XYZ file of C-alpha atoms in Angstrom:
255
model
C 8.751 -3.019 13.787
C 9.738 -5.465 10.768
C 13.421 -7.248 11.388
C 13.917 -10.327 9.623
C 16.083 -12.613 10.625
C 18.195 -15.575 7.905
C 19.822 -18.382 9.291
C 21.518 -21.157 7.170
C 19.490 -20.241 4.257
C 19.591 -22.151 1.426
C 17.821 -22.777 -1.389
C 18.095 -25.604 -4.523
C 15.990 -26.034 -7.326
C 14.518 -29.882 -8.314
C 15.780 -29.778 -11.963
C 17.985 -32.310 -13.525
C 20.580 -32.001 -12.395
C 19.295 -30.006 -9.685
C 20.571 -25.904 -9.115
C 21.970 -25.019 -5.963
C 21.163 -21.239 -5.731
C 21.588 -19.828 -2.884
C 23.643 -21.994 0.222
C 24.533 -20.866 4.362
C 22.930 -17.335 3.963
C 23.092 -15.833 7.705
C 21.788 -12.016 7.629
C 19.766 -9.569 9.569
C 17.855 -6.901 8.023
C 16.779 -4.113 10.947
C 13.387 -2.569 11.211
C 13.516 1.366 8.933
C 16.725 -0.035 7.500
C 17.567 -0.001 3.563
C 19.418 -2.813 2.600
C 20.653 -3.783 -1.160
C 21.537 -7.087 -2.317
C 23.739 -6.735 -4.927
C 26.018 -9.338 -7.010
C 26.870 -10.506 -10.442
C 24.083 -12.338 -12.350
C 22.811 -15.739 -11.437
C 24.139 -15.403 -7.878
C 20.175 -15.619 -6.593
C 19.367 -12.163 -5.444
C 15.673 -12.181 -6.718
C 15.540 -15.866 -4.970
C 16.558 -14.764 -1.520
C 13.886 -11.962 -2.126
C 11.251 -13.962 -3.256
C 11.985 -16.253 0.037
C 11.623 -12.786 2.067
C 8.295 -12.190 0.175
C 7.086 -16.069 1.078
C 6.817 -15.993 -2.925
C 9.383 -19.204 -2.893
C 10.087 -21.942 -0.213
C 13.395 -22.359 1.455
C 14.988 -26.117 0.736
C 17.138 -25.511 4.113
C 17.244 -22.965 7.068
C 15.199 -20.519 8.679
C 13.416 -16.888 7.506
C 11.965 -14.627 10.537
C 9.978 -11.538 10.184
C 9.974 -10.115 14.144
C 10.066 -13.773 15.220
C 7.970 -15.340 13.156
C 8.673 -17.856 10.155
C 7.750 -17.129 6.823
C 5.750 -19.445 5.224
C 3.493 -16.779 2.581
C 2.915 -13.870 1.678
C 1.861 -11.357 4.340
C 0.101 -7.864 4.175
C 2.578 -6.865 6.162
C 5.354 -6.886 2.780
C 5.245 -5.469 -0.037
C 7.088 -6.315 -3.136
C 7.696 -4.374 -6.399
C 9.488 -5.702 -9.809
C 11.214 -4.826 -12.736
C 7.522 -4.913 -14.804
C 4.940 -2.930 -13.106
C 2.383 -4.800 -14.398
C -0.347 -2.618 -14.367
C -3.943 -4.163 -15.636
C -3.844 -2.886 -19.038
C -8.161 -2.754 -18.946
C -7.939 -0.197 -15.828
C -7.523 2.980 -14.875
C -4.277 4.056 -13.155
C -6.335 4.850 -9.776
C -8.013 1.665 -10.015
C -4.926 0.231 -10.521
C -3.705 1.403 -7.400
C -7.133 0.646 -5.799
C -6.933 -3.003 -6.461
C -5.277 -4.490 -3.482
C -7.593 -2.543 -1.388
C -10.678 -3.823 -3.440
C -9.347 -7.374 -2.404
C -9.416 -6.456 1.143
C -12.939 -5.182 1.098
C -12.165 -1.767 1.421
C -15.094 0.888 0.752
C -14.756 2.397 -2.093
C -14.742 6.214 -1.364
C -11.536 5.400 1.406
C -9.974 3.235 -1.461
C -10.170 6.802 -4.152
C -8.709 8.281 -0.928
C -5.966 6.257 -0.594
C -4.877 6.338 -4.185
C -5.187 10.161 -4.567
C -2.569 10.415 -1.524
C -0.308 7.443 -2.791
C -0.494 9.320 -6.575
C 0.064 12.115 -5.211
C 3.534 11.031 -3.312
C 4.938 9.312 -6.484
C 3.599 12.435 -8.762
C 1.140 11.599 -10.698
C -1.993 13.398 -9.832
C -3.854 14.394 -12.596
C -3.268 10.955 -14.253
C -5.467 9.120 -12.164
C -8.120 8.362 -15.327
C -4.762 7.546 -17.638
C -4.707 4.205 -18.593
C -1.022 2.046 -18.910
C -0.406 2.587 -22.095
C -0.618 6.451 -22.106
C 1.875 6.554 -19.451
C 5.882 6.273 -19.788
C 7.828 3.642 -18.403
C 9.286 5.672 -15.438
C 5.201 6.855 -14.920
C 4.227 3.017 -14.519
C 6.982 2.248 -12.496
C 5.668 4.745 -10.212
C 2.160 4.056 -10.383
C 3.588 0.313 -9.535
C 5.081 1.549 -6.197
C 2.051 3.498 -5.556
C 0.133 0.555 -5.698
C 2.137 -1.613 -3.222
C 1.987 1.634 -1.186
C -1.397 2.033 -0.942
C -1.732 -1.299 1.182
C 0.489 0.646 3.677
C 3.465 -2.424 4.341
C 5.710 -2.179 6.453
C 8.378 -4.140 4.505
C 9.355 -2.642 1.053
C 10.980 -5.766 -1.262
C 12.167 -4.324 -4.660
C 13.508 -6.631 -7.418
C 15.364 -4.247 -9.688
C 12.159 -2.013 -9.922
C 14.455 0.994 -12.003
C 16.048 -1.508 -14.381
C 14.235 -0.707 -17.426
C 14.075 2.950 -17.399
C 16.348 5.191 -19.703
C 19.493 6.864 -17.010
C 17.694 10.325 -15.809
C 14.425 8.576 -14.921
C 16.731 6.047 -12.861
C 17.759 9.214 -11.416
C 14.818 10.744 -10.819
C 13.166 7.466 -9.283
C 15.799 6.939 -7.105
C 15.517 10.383 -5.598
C 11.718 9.364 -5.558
C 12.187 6.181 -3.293
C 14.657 8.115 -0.850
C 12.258 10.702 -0.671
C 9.289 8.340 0.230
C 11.696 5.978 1.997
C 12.604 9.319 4.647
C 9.091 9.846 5.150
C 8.290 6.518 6.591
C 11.358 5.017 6.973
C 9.868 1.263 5.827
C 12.249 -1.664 6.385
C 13.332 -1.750 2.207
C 15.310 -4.576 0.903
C 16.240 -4.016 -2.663
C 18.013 -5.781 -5.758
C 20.388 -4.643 -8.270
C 23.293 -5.111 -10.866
C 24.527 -1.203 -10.146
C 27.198 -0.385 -7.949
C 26.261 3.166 -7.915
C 22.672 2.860 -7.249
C 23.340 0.464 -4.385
C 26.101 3.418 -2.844
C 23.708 6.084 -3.610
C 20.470 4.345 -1.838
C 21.394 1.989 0.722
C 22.162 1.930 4.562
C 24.097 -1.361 4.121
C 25.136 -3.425 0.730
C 24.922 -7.416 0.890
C 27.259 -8.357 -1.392
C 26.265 -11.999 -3.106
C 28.706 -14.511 -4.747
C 28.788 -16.293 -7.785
C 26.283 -19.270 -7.315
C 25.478 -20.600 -5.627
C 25.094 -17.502 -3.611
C 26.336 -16.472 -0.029
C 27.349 -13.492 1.830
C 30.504 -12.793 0.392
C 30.975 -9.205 2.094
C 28.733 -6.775 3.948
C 29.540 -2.728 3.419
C 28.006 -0.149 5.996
C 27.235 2.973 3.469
C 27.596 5.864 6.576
C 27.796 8.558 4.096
C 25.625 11.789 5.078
C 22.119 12.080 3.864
C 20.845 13.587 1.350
C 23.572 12.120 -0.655
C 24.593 13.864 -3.693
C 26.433 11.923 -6.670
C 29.875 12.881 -7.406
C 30.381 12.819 -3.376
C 34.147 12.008 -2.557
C 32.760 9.607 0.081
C 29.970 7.953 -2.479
C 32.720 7.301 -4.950
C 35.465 5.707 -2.857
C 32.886 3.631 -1.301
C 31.269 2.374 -5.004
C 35.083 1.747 -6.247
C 35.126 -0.321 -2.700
C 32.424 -2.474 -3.927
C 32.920 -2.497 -7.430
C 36.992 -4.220 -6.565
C 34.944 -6.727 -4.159
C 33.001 -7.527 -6.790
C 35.384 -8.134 -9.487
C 37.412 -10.252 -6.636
C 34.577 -12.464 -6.169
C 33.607 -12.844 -10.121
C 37.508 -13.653 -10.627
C 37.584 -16.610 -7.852
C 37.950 -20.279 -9.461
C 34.572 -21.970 -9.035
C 36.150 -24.902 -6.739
C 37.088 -21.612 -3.606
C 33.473 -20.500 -3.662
């Protein structure tokens, strides 16, 4: 069970002058659900997630996970960005071993745990690879076997395909569905693409130009597995993509 619950949610930053960036966010996120937040740049995305995470306070409003405020980070979320970043100086399996070592895990269960996480993401056979001999799809996916391997039962993403060429996108989306059916983990993820949001998500949050609010909320009820090129997929992402250009359009005074 992991439902979090956003009331009144807002969120300004102390600089001079000071940033509103996000303001009145009211949202519900359901336990095995996969949610995207998606919106044009700026409109604080990656802040509301980082507020999910307990990685940022809240200036106004209330966060629940299943009742409970959040205040910090919890081992009970799990959050994956753009940049792996991977400790250059170790191994890929003791990459994915460390948040394990920091919970005092033994260390045969910890080489357990990583073989079975590598394995999911594919990447056996590269558990004695180090960062830099892997490709930039490879680390992304030794990054969400490393969140994995704490076992959380949220799944935060901030944009984690963004800097892969287009077929590894692909391919890593398929990945995440794929991992995402097996457990079904509440997953909350961020992005700038209309397509990928269609293509993974249960339910799109659609964010306004700062400072950022829930400007529209699309149920994606298309059939699973979902196959690009779908008639459905593609009258639902031009949907989205005209609510989107609405939004970017409005004069700044109407937001």
């Amino acid at each position: 069970m992991a439902t979090f619950e956003v009331r009144g949610l807002g969120k300004q930053f102390p600089t001079d002058p000071p940033v509103q960036a996000l303001a009145g966010i009211d949202l519900t996120i359901q336990d095995g659900e996969f949610v995207v937040l998606l919106g044009p740049s700026g409109c604080g995305k990656s802040t509301l997630l980082e507020i999910l995470a307990g990685l940022q306070d809240k200036s106004e409003g209330q966060v629940l996970l299943d009742g409970e405020p959040v205040h910090r980070t919890s081992d009970r979320v799990g959050v994956v960005f753009q940049d792996a970043s991977l400790y250059p100086w170790r191994s890929v399996q003791r990459n994915i071993e460390i948040g394990l070592e920091f919970r005092g895990v033994r260390k045969a269960e910890r080489r357990a745990t990583a073989a079975k996480y590598l394995a999911q993401v594919g990447l056996s056979g590269f558990e004695k690879k180090y960062p830099h001999q892997l490709s930039g799809g490879m680390r992304q996916r030794a990054g969400i076997a490393r969140t994995l391997a704490t076992e959380p039962e949220v799944l935060l993403m901030d944009e984690p395909f963004g800097a892969v060429d287009h077929l590894t996108r692909i391919q890593l989306q398929r990945d995440l569905l794929a991992l995402w059916e097996a457990r079904r983990r509440t997953v909350v993820f961020v992005t700038h693409d209309v397509g990928e949001a269609v293509y993974l998500a249960d339910r799109v949050i659609l964010l306004s130009p700062r400072p950022g609010r829930v400007a529209r909320e699309f149920v994606i009820d298309e059939p699973r597995p979902r196959r690009r090129g779908d008639i459905g997929l593609l009258a639902r992402e031009s949907e989205i993509y005209e609510a989107l250009i609405r939004i970017e359009d409005q004069p700044e005074r109407t937001r």
